Amino acid sequence: MKRMHDSLIVQTMSQLLIPLAQLFALYVLFFGQYGPGGGFVAGVIWTTSMILTFLVFGLKSPQGRFVEKMLHGDGLGLIVFVGVGGLCLIGGGEFLNYAHLDIPGVDAPARRYIGILLAQIGVAIDVAVTGISIVLSLAYHDTEQEYDV
Amino acid sequence: MIYAVNIALLLLLLVTAASATFLVKELMSSVFILGSYSFFLALVWAWLGAVDVAFVEAVIGAGLATVLFLITLFDTAPKDSRLRRPPPPLAGVLGLPLLGILLLFAANDLWPFGDPTSPPNIHISPVYLQQSFADTLTPNVVTSVLMDYRGFDTLIETVVIFTAGIACALLLREPGR
């Protein structure tokens, strides 16, 4: 886990599969209002692709550094979600009432679409960062070290 | 005809995987069989028409949970991985099948699946199904219920997930990392 996987087959297959999984996550995220899926599923699929990345390439590789950088986004998803609700408040409506999202030049369906999409992006970021954070804490938990409780 | 056979086969696989998870002698094999169980369960969800739930079950149950279990197993000593199971108590062997039969008997009184006159289907679902597009202008009813009618629910769920992540990081990471 801490360094790159030895097998060339695993590396090549992961290079092929990881972008595919990420593309599918984005598809599920942006298509969630027309088909099954949404923010939660998109975030979880993104998490699995990131876990595969650091299991195969290790945390020292460029891809692994990106995984570690994603941890800095902890709480960003909540800010996005609550921020959309706040924008609706500023627009003169209730909290999370996307009809009052005050964006000039867009009609009502597009307004709803943008509001729900931003909220879904918030959920996806939150879920993805949380999943990566849990797995990284488990994987880098040093068992040799004694705890002084 | 073939459809019905498929469903019976799927349920048989599900029950087999579930019991094999408990009966197998090694934790590593148990984890993999649990992953396959989640995958079969995802197929059942898809058959029932709940594609969203099938998505989540396949990704979390078969993917994420398996990885979490495996990473935890790698951290434990190899001697902990083998299981010595004591024989099950007689009360459990006799009582649990009886309980199962009782539950199956009680399940007879449930409404048939997909019945339009069952209480869950006449309470608030028709309102959502008929008015969601006029209210929220979103084609997918599931999304409009999740993100629009019940946006507060989803917000608080997100807060719960966030809290879980923070708690795991606090418990598992050494200070200074």
Tab-separated table of C-alpha atoms in Angstrom:
chain	number	residue	atom	x	y	z
A	1	MET	CA	0.000	0.000	0.000
A	2	LYS	CA	2.790	2.403	0.913
A	3	ARG	CA	4.707	1.944	-2.357
A	4	MET	CA	3.826	1.132	-5.929
A	5	HIS	CA	2.398	-2.275	-6.768
A	6	ASP	CA	4.948	-4.569	-8.474
A	7	SER	CA	2.770	-6.113	-11.154
A	8	LEU	CA	2.706	-4.404	-14.536
A	9	ILE	CA	-0.705	-5.950	-15.286
A	10	VAL	CA	-2.239	-4.354	-12.212
A	11	GLN	CA	-0.689	-0.971	-13.031
A	12	THR	CA	-1.838	-0.970	-16.656
A	13	MET	CA	-5.349	-2.138	-15.817
A	14	SER	CA	-5.661	0.490	-13.090
A	15	GLN	CA	-4.507	3.231	-15.452
A	16	LEU	CA	-7.318	2.102	-17.730
A	17	LEU	CA	-9.991	1.621	-15.067
A	18	ILE	CA	-9.477	4.620	-12.779
A	19	PRO	CA	-10.320	7.341	-15.369
A	20	LEU	CA	-13.284	5.242	-16.488
A	21	ALA	CA	-14.635	5.067	-12.940
A	22	GLN	CA	-14.111	8.795	-12.467
A	23	LEU	CA	-15.866	9.547	-15.745
A	24	PHE	CA	-18.783	7.372	-14.631
A	25	ALA	CA	-18.897	9.191	-11.287
A	26	LEU	CA	-19.151	12.534	-13.074
A	27	TYR	CA	-21.828	11.134	-15.390
A	28	VAL	CA	-23.886	9.897	-12.434
A	29	LEU	CA	-23.450	13.280	-10.740
A	30	PHE	CA	-24.509	15.443	-13.670
A	31	PHE	CA	-27.176	13.081	-14.968
A	32	GLY	CA	-28.782	12.510	-11.553
A	33	GLN	CA	-31.814	14.633	-12.373
A	34	TYR	CA	-32.703	12.581	-15.431
A	35	GLY	CA	-31.712	9.062	-14.418
A	36	PRO	CA	-30.799	7.069	-11.337
A	37	GLY	CA	-27.948	8.289	-9.232
A	38	GLY	CA	-26.960	11.524	-7.629
A	39	GLY	CA	-24.471	13.112	-5.319
A	40	PHE	CA	-24.079	10.271	-2.848
A	41	VAL	CA	-23.434	7.574	-5.457
A	42	ALA	CA	-21.114	9.856	-7.409
A	43	GLY	CA	-19.068	10.599	-4.312
A	44	VAL	CA	-18.788	6.935	-3.422
A	45	ILE	CA	-17.728	5.916	-6.947
A	46	TRP	CA	-15.123	8.689	-6.900
A	47	THR	CA	-13.900	7.363	-3.522
A	48	THR	CA	-13.427	3.844	-4.876
A	49	SER	CA	-11.411	5.156	-7.815
A	50	MET	CA	-9.211	7.140	-5.428
A	51	ILE	CA	-8.744	4.097	-3.163
A	52	LEU	CA	-7.685	2.028	-6.177
A	53	THR	CA	-5.233	4.794	-7.072
A	54	PHE	CA	-3.429	4.786	-3.774
A	55	LEU	CA	-3.573	1.012	-3.342
A	56	VAL	CA	-1.858	0.536	-6.709
A	57	PHE	CA	0.440	3.541	-7.087
A	58	GLY	CA	1.147	4.349	-3.431
A	59	LEU	CA	0.928	7.735	-1.784
A	60	LYS	CA	4.363	8.930	-2.974
A	61	SER	CA	3.454	8.922	-6.678
A	62	PRO	CA	1.904	12.012	-8.340
A	63	GLN	CA	-1.505	10.319	-8.402
A	64	GLY	CA	-1.178	9.434	-4.721
A	65	ARG	CA	-0.293	13.009	-3.845
A	66	PHE	CA	-3.552	14.083	-5.470
A	67	VAL	CA	-5.411	11.605	-3.249
A	68	GLU	CA	-3.732	13.077	-0.174
A	69	LYS	CA	-4.494	16.626	-1.367
A	70	MET	CA	-8.198	15.741	-1.553
A	71	LEU	CA	-8.216	15.465	2.243
A	72	HIS	CA	-7.840	19.237	2.435
A	73	GLY	CA	-11.373	19.474	1.036
A	74	ASP	CA	-12.869	18.237	4.314
A	75	GLY	CA	-15.944	20.331	5.035
A	76	LEU	CA	-15.937	21.974	1.612
A	77	GLY	CA	-18.932	19.905	0.534
A	78	LEU	CA	-21.001	21.072	3.497
A	79	ILE	CA	-20.062	24.683	2.758
A	80	VAL	CA	-21.238	24.265	-0.844
A	81	PHE	CA	-24.533	22.658	0.222
A	82	VAL	CA	-25.292	25.207	2.946
A	83	GLY	CA	-24.092	27.975	0.646
A	84	VAL	CA	-26.711	27.052	-1.933
A	85	GLY	CA	-29.331	27.214	0.811
A	86	GLY	CA	-27.977	30.593	1.876
A	87	LEU	CA	-28.102	31.902	-1.691
A	88	CYS	CA	-31.772	30.911	-1.796
A	89	LEU	CA	-32.285	32.899	1.427
A	90	ILE	CA	-30.549	35.904	-0.124
A	91	GLY	CA	-32.763	35.530	-3.186
A	92	GLY	CA	-35.819	36.085	-1.013
A	93	GLY	CA	-37.121	32.557	-0.505
A	94	GLU	CA	-36.896	29.814	2.084
A	95	PHE	CA	-33.707	27.936	2.897
A	96	LEU	CA	-32.996	25.420	0.087
A	97	ASN	CA	-35.932	26.611	-2.033
A	98	TYR	CA	-34.108	26.556	-5.347
A	99	ALA	CA	-36.794	28.594	-7.116
A	100	HIS	CA	-35.432	31.696	-5.400
A	101	LEU	CA	-31.843	31.141	-6.447
A	102	ASP	CA	-31.115	34.612	-7.725
A	103	ILE	CA	-29.082	34.139	-10.884
A	104	PRO	CA	-29.759	36.775	-13.545
A	105	GLY	CA	-30.616	35.556	-16.997
A	106	VAL	CA	-31.793	31.989	-16.310
A	107	ASP	CA	-35.360	30.710	-16.343
A	108	ALA	CA	-37.049	28.700	-13.614
A	109	PRO	CA	-36.139	25.117	-14.727
A	110	ALA	CA	-32.485	26.061	-15.236
A	111	ARG	CA	-32.498	27.739	-11.840
A	112	ARG	CA	-33.795	24.559	-10.203
A	113	TYR	CA	-31.293	22.505	-12.182
A	114	ILE	CA	-28.341	24.643	-11.076
A	115	GLY	CA	-29.502	24.649	-7.461
A	116	ILE	CA	-29.960	20.896	-7.239
A	117	LEU	CA	-26.733	20.279	-9.152
A	118	LEU	CA	-24.703	22.485	-6.788
A	119	ALA	CA	-26.251	20.768	-3.772
A	120	GLN	CA	-25.448	17.342	-5.287
A	121	ILE	CA	-21.859	18.457	-5.914
A	122	GLY	CA	-21.686	19.433	-2.240
A	123	VAL	CA	-22.931	15.986	-1.167
A	124	ALA	CA	-20.500	14.284	-3.564
A	125	ILE	CA	-17.475	16.224	-2.277
A	126	ASP	CA	-18.439	15.532	1.330
A	127	VAL	CA	-18.949	11.785	0.784
A	128	ALA	CA	-15.779	11.396	-1.306
A	129	VAL	CA	-13.530	13.212	1.158
A	130	THR	CA	-15.029	11.319	4.109
A	131	GLY	CA	-14.539	7.929	2.432
A	132	ILE	CA	-10.933	8.652	1.484
A	133	SER	CA	-10.258	10.019	4.962
A	134	ILE	CA	-11.592	6.878	6.691
A	135	VAL	CA	-9.663	4.491	4.448
A	136	LEU	CA	-6.438	6.495	4.706
A	137	SER	CA	-6.688	6.643	8.498
A	138	LEU	CA	-7.197	2.874	8.601
A	139	ALA	CA	-4.400	2.112	6.143
A	140	TYR	CA	-1.800	4.328	7.785
A	141	HIS	CA	-2.660	3.334	11.291
A	142	ASP	CA	0.714	2.240	12.705
A	143	THR	CA	0.180	-1.038	14.531
A	144	GLU	CA	3.743	-1.240	15.888
A	145	GLN	CA	3.377	1.924	17.898
A	146	GLU	CA	2.282	1.714	21.499
A	147	TYR	CA	-0.488	4.002	22.619
A	148	ASP	CA	-0.327	5.649	25.980
A	149	VAL	CA	-4.001	5.830	26.820
B	1	MET	CA	-40.647	-18.538	-17.318
B	2	ILE	CA	-36.903	-17.965	-17.693
B	3	TYR	CA	-37.370	-14.717	-15.764
B	4	ALA	CA	-38.832	-16.588	-12.770
B	5	VAL	CA	-36.007	-19.142	-12.898
B	6	ASN	CA	-33.485	-16.290	-12.882
B	7	ILE	CA	-35.023	-14.788	-9.766
B	8	ALA	CA	-35.047	-18.126	-7.950
B	9	LEU	CA	-31.400	-18.650	-8.893
B	10	LEU	CA	-30.512	-15.154	-7.688
B	11	LEU	CA	-32.214	-15.684	-4.324
B	12	LEU	CA	-30.517	-19.084	-3.977
B	13	LEU	CA	-27.120	-17.464	-4.632
B	14	LEU	CA	-27.950	-14.762	-2.090
B	15	VAL	CA	-28.826	-17.271	0.643
B	16	THR	CA	-25.783	-19.407	-0.198
B	17	ALA	CA	-23.428	-16.443	-0.010
B	18	ALA	CA	-24.971	-15.246	3.253
B	19	SER	CA	-24.627	-18.635	4.945
B	20	ALA	CA	-21.147	-19.229	3.504
B	21	THR	CA	-20.016	-15.937	5.054
B	22	PHE	CA	-20.810	-17.394	8.459
B	23	LEU	CA	-19.694	-20.959	7.873
B	24	VAL	CA	-16.314	-20.446	6.206
B	25	LYS	CA	-13.292	-21.045	8.430
B	26	GLU	CA	-11.114	-18.072	7.512
B	27	LEU	CA	-11.786	-14.372	7.867
B	28	MET	CA	-10.190	-13.436	4.522
B	29	SER	CA	-12.490	-15.786	2.563
B	30	SER	CA	-15.404	-14.565	4.633
B	31	VAL	CA	-14.721	-10.968	3.557
B	32	PHE	CA	-14.674	-11.890	-0.134
B	33	ILE	CA	-17.869	-13.937	0.138
B	34	LEU	CA	-19.501	-10.992	1.916
B	35	GLY	CA	-18.553	-8.832	-1.067
B	36	SER	CA	-20.180	-11.284	-3.468
B	37	TYR	CA	-23.255	-11.320	-1.219
B	38	SER	CA	-23.518	-7.547	-1.571
B	39	PHE	CA	-23.216	-7.884	-5.325
B	40	PHE	CA	-26.079	-10.405	-5.488
B	41	LEU	CA	-28.108	-8.121	-3.230
B	42	ALA	CA	-27.458	-5.261	-5.668
B	43	LEU	CA	-28.874	-7.430	-8.461
B	44	VAL	CA	-31.974	-8.070	-6.347
B	45	TRP	CA	-32.411	-4.317	-5.783
B	46	ALA	CA	-32.109	-3.716	-9.518
B	47	TRP	CA	-34.717	-6.412	-10.128
B	48	LEU	CA	-37.071	-4.662	-7.684
B	49	GLY	CA	-36.633	-1.428	-9.663
B	50	ALA	CA	-34.590	0.423	-7.034
B	51	VAL	CA	-31.636	1.281	-9.258
B	52	ASP	CA	-30.307	3.964	-6.903
B	53	VAL	CA	-30.136	1.501	-4.021
B	54	ALA	CA	-28.532	-1.072	-6.320
B	55	PHE	CA	-25.831	1.458	-7.234
B	56	VAL	CA	-25.041	2.199	-3.603
B	57	GLU	CA	-25.126	-1.468	-2.581
B	58	ALA	CA	-22.737	-2.456	-5.377
B	59	VAL	CA	-20.268	0.350	-4.727
B	60	ILE	CA	-20.341	0.423	-0.915
B	61	GLY	CA	-21.158	-3.190	-0.068
B	62	ALA	CA	-19.063	-4.926	-2.686
B	63	GLY	CA	-16.350	-2.298	-3.094
B	64	LEU	CA	-15.763	0.013	-0.169
B	65	ALA	CA	-16.705	-2.330	2.701
B	66	THR	CA	-14.530	-5.106	1.255
B	67	VAL	CA	-11.549	-2.735	1.071
B	68	LEU	CA	-12.160	-1.539	4.643
B	69	PHE	CA	-12.372	-5.124	5.954
B	70	LEU	CA	-9.248	-6.154	4.042
B	71	ILE	CA	-7.185	-3.203	5.270
B	72	THR	CA	-8.265	-3.968	8.825
B	73	LEU	CA	-7.329	-7.631	8.355
B	74	PHE	CA	-3.879	-6.693	7.019
B	75	ASP	CA	-3.275	-4.743	10.206
B	76	THR	CA	-4.119	-7.669	12.477
B	77	ALA	CA	-1.783	-10.557	13.217
B	78	PRO	CA	-2.036	-13.609	10.881
B	79	LYS	CA	-2.983	-15.914	13.747
B	80	ASP	CA	-6.154	-13.912	14.335
B	81	SER	CA	-7.355	-14.623	10.824
B	82	ARG	CA	-8.319	-18.267	11.436
B	83	LEU	CA	-11.528	-18.921	13.283
B	84	ARG	CA	-12.279	-21.545	15.889
B	85	ARG	CA	-16.029	-21.647	16.144
B	86	PRO	CA	-17.644	-23.234	19.167
B	87	PRO	CA	-20.603	-25.490	18.302
B	88	PRO	CA	-23.851	-23.490	18.272
B	89	PRO	CA	-26.102	-23.819	21.315
B	90	LEU	CA	-29.101	-26.155	21.042
B	91	ALA	CA	-31.575	-23.360	21.777
B	92	GLY	CA	-30.315	-21.433	18.756
B	93	VAL	CA	-30.421	-24.432	16.415
B	94	LEU	CA	-34.024	-25.167	17.397
B	95	GLY	CA	-35.293	-21.671	18.040
B	96	LEU	CA	-33.995	-19.711	15.042
B	97	PRO	CA	-35.700	-21.844	12.337
B	98	LEU	CA	-38.943	-21.575	14.305
B	99	LEU	CA	-38.513	-17.804	14.410
B	100	GLY	CA	-37.876	-17.794	10.655
B	101	ILE	CA	-41.046	-19.791	9.991
B	102	LEU	CA	-42.966	-17.366	12.218
B	103	LEU	CA	-41.596	-14.392	10.256
B	104	LEU	CA	-42.481	-16.032	6.927
B	105	PHE	CA	-45.992	-16.679	8.272
B	106	ALA	CA	-46.267	-13.016	9.290
B	107	ALA	CA	-44.985	-11.901	5.877
B	108	ASN	CA	-48.100	-13.450	4.358
B	109	ASP	CA	-50.103	-10.565	5.780
B	110	LEU	CA	-48.016	-7.938	4.009
B	111	TRP	CA	-49.374	-6.265	0.899
B	112	PRO	CA	-48.196	-7.756	-2.386
B	113	PHE	CA	-45.201	-6.032	-3.942
B	114	GLY	CA	-46.227	-3.138	-6.159
B	115	ASP	CA	-49.881	-3.132	-5.057
B	116	PRO	CA	-51.253	0.352	-5.838
B	117	THR	CA	-53.768	0.171	-2.959
B	118	SER	CA	-51.268	-0.658	-0.210
B	119	PRO	CA	-50.961	1.965	2.554
B	120	PRO	CA	-47.465	3.215	1.612
B	121	ASN	CA	-48.624	3.722	-1.960
B	122	ILE	CA	-51.723	5.743	-1.109
B	123	HIS	CA	-50.295	7.908	1.664
B	124	ILE	CA	-48.001	10.503	0.061
B	125	SER	CA	-46.446	8.776	-2.936
B	126	PRO	CA	-49.238	9.802	-5.362
B	127	VAL	CA	-48.701	13.454	-4.424
B	128	TYR	CA	-45.017	13.194	-5.222
B	129	LEU	CA	-45.600	11.232	-8.422
B	130	GLN	CA	-48.284	13.553	-9.770
B	131	GLN	CA	-47.037	16.954	-8.661
B	132	SER	CA	-43.264	16.675	-8.496
B	133	PHE	CA	-42.682	17.869	-12.034
B	134	ALA	CA	-45.042	20.817	-11.672
B	135	ASP	CA	-43.531	21.702	-8.288
B	136	THR	CA	-39.833	21.183	-8.844
B	137	LEU	CA	-39.433	21.061	-12.665
B	138	THR	CA	-37.097	18.071	-12.221
B	139	PRO	CA	-37.768	14.982	-14.353
B	140	ASN	CA	-36.445	12.400	-11.875
B	141	VAL	CA	-38.891	11.970	-8.976
B	142	VAL	CA	-36.270	10.412	-6.696
B	143	THR	CA	-33.958	13.387	-7.107
B	144	SER	CA	-36.762	15.891	-6.594
B	145	VAL	CA	-37.854	14.149	-3.366
B	146	LEU	CA	-34.285	13.814	-2.083
B	147	MET	CA	-32.907	17.221	-2.943
B	148	ASP	CA	-35.987	19.432	-3.074
B	149	TYR	CA	-38.932	18.229	-0.972
B	150	ARG	CA	-36.592	16.805	1.641
B	151	GLY	CA	-33.526	18.961	1.201
B	152	PHE	CA	-33.164	19.355	4.971
B	153	ASP	CA	-32.992	15.579	5.412
B	154	THR	CA	-30.214	15.361	2.874
B	155	LEU	CA	-28.382	18.277	4.459
B	156	ILE	CA	-28.458	16.651	7.893
B	157	GLU	CA	-27.387	13.303	6.399
B	158	THR	CA	-24.402	15.077	4.878
B	159	VAL	CA	-23.595	16.530	8.288
B	160	VAL	CA	-23.774	12.998	9.768
B	161	ILE	CA	-21.346	11.658	7.161
B	162	PHE	CA	-19.008	14.583	7.791
B	163	THR	CA	-19.125	13.939	11.546
B	164	ALA	CA	-18.382	10.242	11.000
B	165	GLY	CA	-15.317	11.117	8.940
B	166	ILE	CA	-14.047	13.549	11.576
B	167	ALA	CA	-14.605	10.980	14.346
B	168	CYS	CA	-12.723	8.273	12.424
B	169	ALA	CA	-9.808	10.607	11.771
B	170	LEU	CA	-9.697	11.599	15.446
B	171	LEU	CA	-9.790	7.987	16.659
B	172	LEU	CA	-7.487	6.323	14.147
B	173	ARG	CA	-4.769	8.821	13.326
B	174	GLU	CA	-1.764	9.225	15.548
B	175	PRO	CA	-1.212	12.709	16.886
B	176	GLY	CA	1.205	14.654	14.717
B	177	ARG	CA	0.107	13.148	11.395
